[in-house]
Tab-separated table of C-alpha atoms in Angstrom:
chain	number	residue	atom	x	y	z
A	15	UNK	CA	9.820	8.528	-10.053
A	16	UNK	CA	6.582	9.662	-10.918
A	17	UNK	CA	4.303	7.861	-13.172
A	18	UNK	CA	4.481	7.901	-16.824
A	19	UNK	CA	1.034	9.453	-18.928
A	20	UNK	CA	-1.434	6.532	-19.662
A	21	UNK	CA	-0.660	5.553	-23.407
A	22	UNK	CA	-4.652	5.165	-24.180
A	23	UNK	CA	-6.471	7.537	-25.766
A	24	UNK	CA	-9.871	6.409	-24.699
A	25	UNK	CA	-11.746	6.491	-21.311
A	26	UNK	CA	-14.953	4.688	-21.250
A	27	UNK	CA	-16.257	1.612	-19.481
A	28	UNK	CA	-18.814	1.133	-21.772
A	29	UNK	CA	-19.878	-2.803	-22.386
A	30	UNK	CA	-17.156	-4.937	-23.893
A	31	UNK	CA	-17.990	-6.599	-27.306
A	32	UNK	CA	-14.877	-8.205	-27.731
A	33	UNK	CA	-16.183	-11.272	-26.241
A	34	UNK	CA	-18.723	-11.454	-28.800
A	35	UNK	CA	-16.525	-10.600	-31.462
A	36	UNK	CA	-13.282	-12.577	-30.621
A	37	UNK	CA	-11.709	-9.505	-31.118
A	38	UNK	CA	-8.686	-9.153	-28.698
A	39	UNK	CA	-8.624	-6.257	-26.667
A	40	UNK	CA	-6.973	-4.503	-23.200
A	41	UNK	CA	-9.073	-2.740	-20.680
A	42	UNK	CA	-6.385	-0.428	-18.565
A	43	UNK	CA	-7.593	0.422	-15.271
A	44	UNK	CA	-7.449	4.033	-13.775
A	45	UNK	CA	-6.606	5.089	-11.550
A	46	UNK	CA	-3.694	2.706	-11.247
A	47	UNK	CA	0.284	2.589	-9.844
A	48	UNK	CA	1.373	4.920	-7.182
A	49	UNK	CA	-0.768	6.861	-5.092
A	50	UNK	CA	0.499	9.992	-2.701
A	51	UNK	CA	1.650	8.208	0.088
A	52	UNK	CA	3.956	6.265	-2.124
A	53	UNK	CA	4.877	9.030	-4.306
A	54	UNK	CA	5.702	10.986	-1.157
A	55	UNK	CA	7.914	8.049	0.292
A	56	UNK	CA	9.745	7.344	-3.138
A	57	UNK	CA	10.592	10.953	-3.413
A	58	UNK	CA	11.496	11.252	0.146
A	59	UNK	CA	14.430	9.054	-0.312
A	60	UNK	CA	15.494	10.405	-3.510
A	61	UNK	CA	15.623	13.862	-2.041
A	62	UNK	CA	17.586	12.731	1.024
A	63	UNK	CA	20.002	11.120	-1.319
A	64	UNK	CA	20.533	14.454	-3.175
A	65	UNK	CA	20.680	16.601	-0.258
A	66	UNK	CA	22.934	14.469	2.339
A	67	UNK	CA	24.664	11.984	-0.291
A	68	UNK	CA	24.980	8.468	0.650
A	69	UNK	CA	24.688	6.404	2.718
A	70	UNK	CA	21.251	7.053	3.543
A	71	UNK	CA	19.637	4.028	5.282
A	72	UNK	CA	15.992	2.883	5.055
A	73	UNK	CA	14.385	0.757	7.712
A	74	UNK	CA	12.319	-1.808	5.830
A	75	UNK	CA	11.118	-1.462	2.041
A	76	UNK	CA	10.180	2.224	1.611
A	77	UNK	CA	7.361	0.664	-0.257
A	78	UNK	CA	6.551	-2.701	-0.747
A	79	UNK	CA	7.718	-3.053	-4.743
A	80	UNK	CA	10.801	-4.939	-6.041
A	81	UNK	CA	11.453	-2.361	-8.567
A	82	UNK	CA	11.051	0.572	-6.421
A	83	UNK	CA	13.665	-0.969	-3.972
A	84	UNK	CA	16.447	-1.990	-6.315
A	85	UNK	CA	16.054	1.412	-8.411
A	86	UNK	CA	16.766	3.300	-4.937
A	87	UNK	CA	19.325	0.779	-4.364
A	88	UNK	CA	21.437	1.677	-7.188
A	89	UNK	CA	21.111	5.331	-6.575
A	90	UNK	CA	22.505	5.003	-2.755
A	91	UNK	CA	19.896	3.616	-0.394
A	92	UNK	CA	20.642	1.256	1.788
A	93	UNK	CA	17.799	-1.156	3.383
A	94	UNK	CA	17.609	-2.530	6.425
A	95	UNK	CA	15.402	-4.798	8.504
A	96	UNK	CA	16.237	-3.202	11.900
A	97	UNK	CA	17.283	-0.011	13.201
A	98	UNK	CA	20.108	-1.213	15.183
A	99	UNK	CA	21.725	-2.024	11.741
A	100	UNK	CA	22.031	1.515	11.307
A	101	UNK	CA	25.742	2.854	12.147
A	102	UNK	CA	25.840	5.742	14.825
A	103	UNK	CA	25.220	9.084	13.545
A	104	UNK	CA	23.580	8.234	10.038
A	105	UNK	CA	20.469	9.122	8.706
A	106	UNK	CA	17.634	6.470	8.526
A	107	UNK	CA	14.144	6.796	6.607
A	108	UNK	CA	10.699	5.197	8.181
A	109	UNK	CA	8.704	3.188	5.484
A	110	UNK	CA	5.877	4.462	4.471
A	111	UNK	CA	4.105	1.791	6.198
A	112	UNK	CA	4.841	3.532	9.440
A	113	UNK	CA	6.419	2.545	12.733
A	114	UNK	CA	5.553	1.905	16.346
A	115	UNK	CA	7.029	4.772	19.141
A	116	UNK	CA	9.314	2.200	20.093
A	117	UNK	CA	11.371	2.586	16.837
A	118	UNK	CA	11.438	6.186	17.302
A	119	UNK	CA	12.875	5.725	20.724
A	120	UNK	CA	15.849	2.761	19.207
A	121	UNK	CA	16.767	5.523	16.634
A	122	UNK	CA	17.161	8.049	19.203
A	123	UNK	CA	19.058	6.150	21.451
A	124	UNK	CA	21.158	4.824	18.214
A	125	UNK	CA	21.963	8.915	17.850
A	126	UNK	CA	20.468	8.734	14.133
A	127	UNK	CA	18.939	11.224	12.241
A	128	UNK	CA	15.496	10.410	11.268
A	129	UNK	CA	12.988	11.232	8.269
A	130	UNK	CA	9.739	9.796	8.892
A	131	UNK	CA	7.995	8.861	5.622
A	132	UNK	CA	4.983	7.275	6.800
A	133	UNK	CA	1.924	7.893	4.620
A	134	UNK	CA	-0.425	10.374	6.344
A	135	UNK	CA	-3.179	8.041	6.050
A	136	UNK	CA	-1.461	5.953	8.105
A	137	UNK	CA	-0.368	8.330	10.700
A	138	UNK	CA	-4.282	9.160	10.756
A	139	UNK	CA	-5.048	5.473	11.715
A	140	UNK	CA	-1.939	5.883	14.449
A	141	UNK	CA	-3.709	9.114	16.062
A	142	UNK	CA	-6.868	7.398	16.066
A	143	UNK	CA	-5.298	4.408	18.026
A	144	UNK	CA	-3.816	6.842	20.316
A	145	UNK	CA	-6.974	8.736	21.009
A	146	UNK	CA	-9.261	5.893	21.793
A	147	UNK	CA	-6.783	4.105	24.122
A	148	UNK	CA	-6.492	7.571	26.171
A	149	UNK	CA	-10.481	6.951	26.212
A	150	UNK	CA	-9.646	3.494	27.302
A	151	UNK	CA	-11.722	1.630	24.451
A	152	UNK	CA	-10.762	-1.599	23.309
A	153	UNK	CA	-9.508	-1.252	19.941
A	154	UNK	CA	-10.172	-3.817	17.261
A	155	UNK	CA	-7.662	-3.171	14.529
A	156	UNK	CA	-8.730	-4.916	11.398
A	157	UNK	CA	-5.603	-6.452	9.257
A	158	UNK	CA	-3.370	-8.924	8.524
A	159	UNK	CA	-1.083	-10.120	11.379
A	160	UNK	CA	2.499	-9.628	10.534
A	161	UNK	CA	2.046	-6.470	8.094
A	162	UNK	CA	4.279	-3.804	9.023
A	163	UNK	CA	1.373	-1.319	8.702
A	164	UNK	CA	-0.272	-3.590	11.346
A	165	UNK	CA	2.895	-3.770	13.981
A	166	UNK	CA	3.216	0.109	13.620
A	167	UNK	CA	-0.520	0.687	14.509
A	168	UNK	CA	-0.468	-1.976	17.134
A	169	UNK	CA	2.730	-0.472	18.707
A	170	UNK	CA	0.726	2.993	19.139
A	171	UNK	CA	-1.697	1.404	21.845
A	172	UNK	CA	-0.560	-2.761	22.842
A	173	UNK	CA	-2.443	-2.665	26.029
A	174	UNK	CA	-5.590	-1.804	24.198
A	175	UNK	CA	-5.335	-3.267	20.396
A	176	UNK	CA	-6.427	-6.666	19.499
A	177	UNK	CA	-5.793	-7.676	15.946
A	178	UNK	CA	-8.939	-9.174	14.099
A	179	UNK	CA	-7.378	-11.050	10.679
A	180	UNK	CA	-10.546	-11.293	8.935
A	181	UNK	CA	-14.330	-12.544	9.373
A	182	UNK	CA	-13.055	-16.116	10.355
A	183	UNK	CA	-11.109	-14.768	13.311
A	184	UNK	CA	-14.026	-12.795	15.134
A	185	UNK	CA	-15.003	-15.325	17.161
A	186	UNK	CA	-11.650	-15.363	19.055
A	187	UNK	CA	-12.068	-11.341	19.828
A	188	UNK	CA	-12.512	-10.795	23.627
A	189	UNK	CA	-13.199	-7.811	25.214
A	190	UNK	CA	-13.664	-6.031	28.562
A	191	UNK	CA	-16.715	-3.994	28.008
A	192	UNK	CA	-18.710	-4.677	25.212
A	193	UNK	CA	-20.197	-0.836	25.331
A	194	UNK	CA	-16.949	0.458	24.925
A	195	UNK	CA	-15.134	-1.054	21.566
A	196	UNK	CA	-13.921	0.618	18.565
A	197	UNK	CA	-12.829	-0.755	15.259
A	198	UNK	CA	-9.757	0.461	13.241
A	199	UNK	CA	-8.370	-0.984	10.014
A	200	UNK	CA	-4.976	-1.569	8.003
A	201	UNK	CA	-5.224	1.006	5.147
A	202	UNK	CA	-4.604	-1.429	2.261
A	203	UNK	CA	-7.206	-4.048	2.762
A	204	UNK	CA	-10.333	-4.957	0.504
A	205	UNK	CA	-13.337	-2.758	1.095
A	206	UNK	CA	-15.467	-5.559	0.666
A	207	UNK	CA	-13.940	-8.356	3.372
A	208	UNK	CA	-13.008	-5.366	5.704
A	209	UNK	CA	-16.750	-4.457	5.665
A	210	UNK	CA	-17.703	-8.204	6.322
A	211	UNK	CA	-15.748	-8.294	9.225
A	212	UNK	CA	-17.069	-5.213	10.673
A	213	UNK	CA	-20.562	-6.933	10.105
A	214	UNK	CA	-19.405	-9.733	12.111
A	215	UNK	CA	-18.348	-7.698	14.827
A	216	UNK	CA	-21.569	-5.873	15.044
A	217	UNK	CA	-22.748	-9.264	15.565
A	218	UNK	CA	-21.143	-9.983	18.700
A	219	UNK	CA	-20.971	-6.115	19.768
A	220	UNK	CA	-24.181	-4.099	18.467
A	221	UNK	CA	-22.444	-0.831	19.829
A	222	UNK	CA	-19.361	-1.020	18.133
A	223	UNK	CA	-18.193	2.458	17.410
A	224	UNK	CA	-16.542	3.125	13.761
A	225	UNK	CA	-14.018	5.691	13.153
A	226	UNK	CA	-14.833	9.059	12.441
A	227	UNK	CA	-13.434	8.639	8.539
A	228	UNK	CA	-12.894	5.197	6.670
A	229	UNK	CA	-9.361	4.349	7.357
A	230	UNK	CA	-8.865	2.199	4.273
A	231	UNK	CA	-7.256	4.791	1.769
A	232	UNK	CA	-8.784	6.443	-1.171
A	233	UNK	CA	-6.321	4.989	-3.595
A	234	UNK	CA	-6.781	1.340	-2.675
A	235	UNK	CA	-10.741	1.885	-2.614
A	236	UNK	CA	-10.440	3.552	-6.119
A	237	UNK	CA	-8.198	0.727	-7.391
A	238	UNK	CA	-10.688	-1.685	-6.496
A	239	UNK	CA	-13.757	0.068	-7.892
A	240	UNK	CA	-11.607	0.293	-10.975
A	241	UNK	CA	-10.863	-3.704	-11.092
A	242	UNK	CA	-14.641	-4.218	-10.105
A	243	UNK	CA	-15.715	-2.656	-13.212
A	244	UNK	CA	-13.033	-4.312	-15.264
A	245	UNK	CA	-13.455	-7.604	-13.932
A	246	UNK	CA	-16.619	-7.865	-15.066
A	247	UNK	CA	-15.800	-7.548	-18.592
A	248	UNK	CA	-12.301	-9.113	-18.673
A	249	UNK	CA	-11.459	-12.819	-19.108
A	250	UNK	CA	-7.911	-12.466	-17.736
A	251	UNK	CA	-7.086	-9.538	-15.219
A	252	UNK	CA	-3.220	-8.771	-14.458
A	253	UNK	CA	-2.216	-7.081	-11.648
A	254	UNK	CA	1.546	-5.777	-11.730
A	255	UNK	CA	2.875	-5.730	-8.480
A	256	UNK	CA	4.981	-7.459	-5.782
A	257	UNK	CA	3.933	-10.297	-3.848
A	258	UNK	CA	4.332	-8.472	-0.253
A	259	UNK	CA	2.216	-5.885	-1.246
A	260	UNK	CA	-1.225	-5.937	0.191
A	261	UNK	CA	-3.009	-3.646	-1.870
A	262	UNK	CA	-2.064	-5.558	-5.165
A	263	UNK	CA	-2.651	-8.939	-3.669
A	264	UNK	CA	-6.156	-7.912	-2.995
A	265	UNK	CA	-6.727	-6.487	-6.182
A	266	UNK	CA	-6.110	-9.954	-7.533
A	267	UNK	CA	-8.913	-11.014	-5.034
A	268	UNK	CA	-11.103	-8.145	-6.269
A	269	UNK	CA	-10.711	-9.127	-9.961
A	270	UNK	CA	-11.748	-12.809	-9.517
A	271	UNK	CA	-14.736	-11.639	-7.171
A	272	UNK	CA	-16.024	-9.259	-9.850
A	273	UNK	CA	-16.268	-12.148	-12.217
A	274	UNK	CA	-12.940	-12.563	-14.337
A	275	UNK	CA	-12.423	-15.897	-15.346
A	276	UNK	CA	-8.573	-15.783	-14.200
A	277	UNK	CA	-6.333	-13.419	-12.543
A	278	UNK	CA	-2.599	-13.236	-11.795
A	279	UNK	CA	0.087	-10.938	-9.695
A	280	UNK	CA	3.445	-10.159	-11.590
A	281	UNK	CA	6.142	-7.966	-10.607
A	282	UNK	CA	7.776	-7.473	-14.423
A	283	UNK	CA	6.194	-8.668	-17.912
A	284	UNK	CA	8.872	-11.491	-17.970
A	285	UNK	CA	6.874	-13.304	-15.193
A	286	UNK	CA	3.793	-13.414	-17.778
A	287	UNK	CA	2.994	-16.807	-19.192
A	288	UNK	CA	1.479	-16.873	-23.083
A	289	UNK	CA	-0.670	-19.988	-21.142
A	290	UNK	CA	-2.577	-17.244	-19.459
A	291	UNK	CA	-4.043	-16.416	-23.203
A	292	UNK	CA	-5.453	-19.341	-24.453
A	293	UNK	CA	-9.303	-18.325	-25.078
A	294	UNK	CA	-8.812	-15.053	-23.750
A	295	UNK	CA	-10.267	-11.940	-25.787
A	296	UNK	CA	-10.143	-9.572	-22.952
A	297	UNK	CA	-7.398	-8.390	-20.878
A	298	UNK	CA	-7.674	-6.257	-17.898
A	299	UNK	CA	-4.500	-4.742	-16.681
A	300	UNK	CA	-3.850	-2.736	-13.908
A	301	UNK	CA	-1.379	-1.986	-10.724
A	302	UNK	CA	-0.836	-1.650	-7.108
A	303	UNK	CA	-0.523	1.807	-5.295
A	304	UNK	CA	3.438	1.147	-4.923
A	305	UNK	CA	3.875	0.294	-8.603
A	306	UNK	CA	5.445	2.694	-11.161
A	307	UNK	CA	3.832	2.761	-14.689
A	308	UNK	CA	6.922	1.851	-16.289
A	309	UNK	CA	6.230	-1.563	-15.304
A	310	UNK	CA	2.643	-1.780	-16.773
A	311	UNK	CA	3.862	-0.298	-20.220
A	312	UNK	CA	6.075	-3.569	-20.230
A	313	UNK	CA	3.418	-5.590	-19.568
A	314	UNK	CA	1.183	-3.590	-22.297
A	315	UNK	CA	3.995	-3.700	-24.701
A	316	UNK	CA	4.023	-7.882	-24.000
A	317	UNK	CA	0.393	-8.120	-24.677
A	318	UNK	CA	0.356	-5.856	-27.872
A	319	UNK	CA	3.294	-8.591	-29.183
A	320	UNK	CA	0.522	-11.042	-29.000
A	321	UNK	CA	-2.132	-9.426	-30.636
A	322	UNK	CA	-3.576	-7.012	-27.722
A	323	UNK	CA	-3.274	-4.375	-29.380
A	324	UNK	CA	-6.713	-2.157	-28.935
A	325	UNK	CA	-6.152	-0.383	-25.379
A	326	UNK	CA	-9.353	0.841	-23.628
A	327	UNK	CA	-9.211	3.042	-20.714
A	328	UNK	CA	-11.725	2.003	-17.851
A	329	UNK	CA	-11.670	4.918	-15.557
A	330	UNK	CA	-13.599	4.749	-11.796
A	331	UNK	CA	-12.232	7.848	-10.625
A	332	UNK	CA	-9.872	11.281	-10.842
A	333	UNK	CA	-7.268	11.479	-7.969
A	334	UNK	CA	-5.636	14.642	-7.312
A	335	UNK	CA	-4.623	14.592	-3.671
A	336	UNK	CA	-0.957	15.299	-2.886
A	337	UNK	CA	1.212	15.180	0.173
A	338	UNK	CA	3.820	17.614	1.319
A	339	UNK	CA	7.382	16.107	1.811
A	340	UNK	CA	8.329	15.048	5.241
A	341	UNK	CA	9.550	18.522	7.527
A	342	UNK	CA	12.866	17.010	8.191
A	343	UNK	CA	14.070	17.101	4.608
A	344	UNK	CA	14.137	20.706	5.123
A	345	UNK	CA	16.763	20.486	7.875
A	346	UNK	CA	20.401	19.720	8.044
A	347	UNK	CA	20.466	16.378	9.183
A	348	UNK	CA	24.103	15.259	8.777
A	349	UNK	CA	24.872	17.991	11.153
A	350	UNK	CA	22.230	16.866	13.679
A	351	UNK	CA	23.599	13.385	13.439
A	352	UNK	CA	26.951	14.167	13.785
A	353	UNK	CA	25.999	16.689	16.749
A	354	UNK	CA	23.939	13.698	18.355
A	355	UNK	CA	27.301	11.414	18.461
A	356	UNK	CA	28.952	14.350	20.304
A	357	UNK	CA	26.816	14.729	22.979
């Protein structure tokens, strides 16, 4: 399930002349779609099915994309909401969003073999939370309440972490020692909104400590930069992605903030509405970090059938990051799970 090559020959963010000429045009964002963490997680499920056969259970959606989940289900993956739903002696994979330590404990009690497909960049935030908790900091975690990544990170140090859900939530924050406060963030947020929240926090806590490196992942930032460039030129922006995908939702917000007249989030081309094209000369197209490129091709085909055949790529960055697969895939997990049930 690797991304397909881009169908477009050009790569230039030059000034868009289509608004002046009335020529119909598509601006295609690059990078878009799968990030390294998503690619790793999806391949982990596929490899587990190849090596161990079905059933392989996955706790929550491996990534937040309907198409990906349905495709893996057809291959034999079984998605569950809670670890307790996995029958004893089976294999369970933890999603790219990460889980709290208590989930690992649940799997051990359930005598399950586990594969941890947590994105390494999320793992980095988990380690930061553990480190600052050990140093007795109050940790202000910027993120959206209820998101799986936030739940997992909060579970690493629940007594030290306070969730800050945007700039408007800053007034509600209380800490023990204003001199010993650090902020961390969910990796899939809008860069601009996160920094707005950080600035508001610094207004209350001038000595607020920042993490050693930016928590918002490279892929999220690169996709937002591309959409900013594209949104300034496009009348309409189409973001391919699922509604429960935080980074996809943020791309719609970024497009509108960059000057796009209209922007919509769709899972499939079938969800597009011709009414959106009224008076539109230039359409921007991008996709969230958990979206395979086949879905973007569907949108491009739909637009081409309606006269938007001229496609120009807007390139914001080149990505070459790859993550190695989970180490558990190098072991005989079926044998380990069976042995656990016999103990």
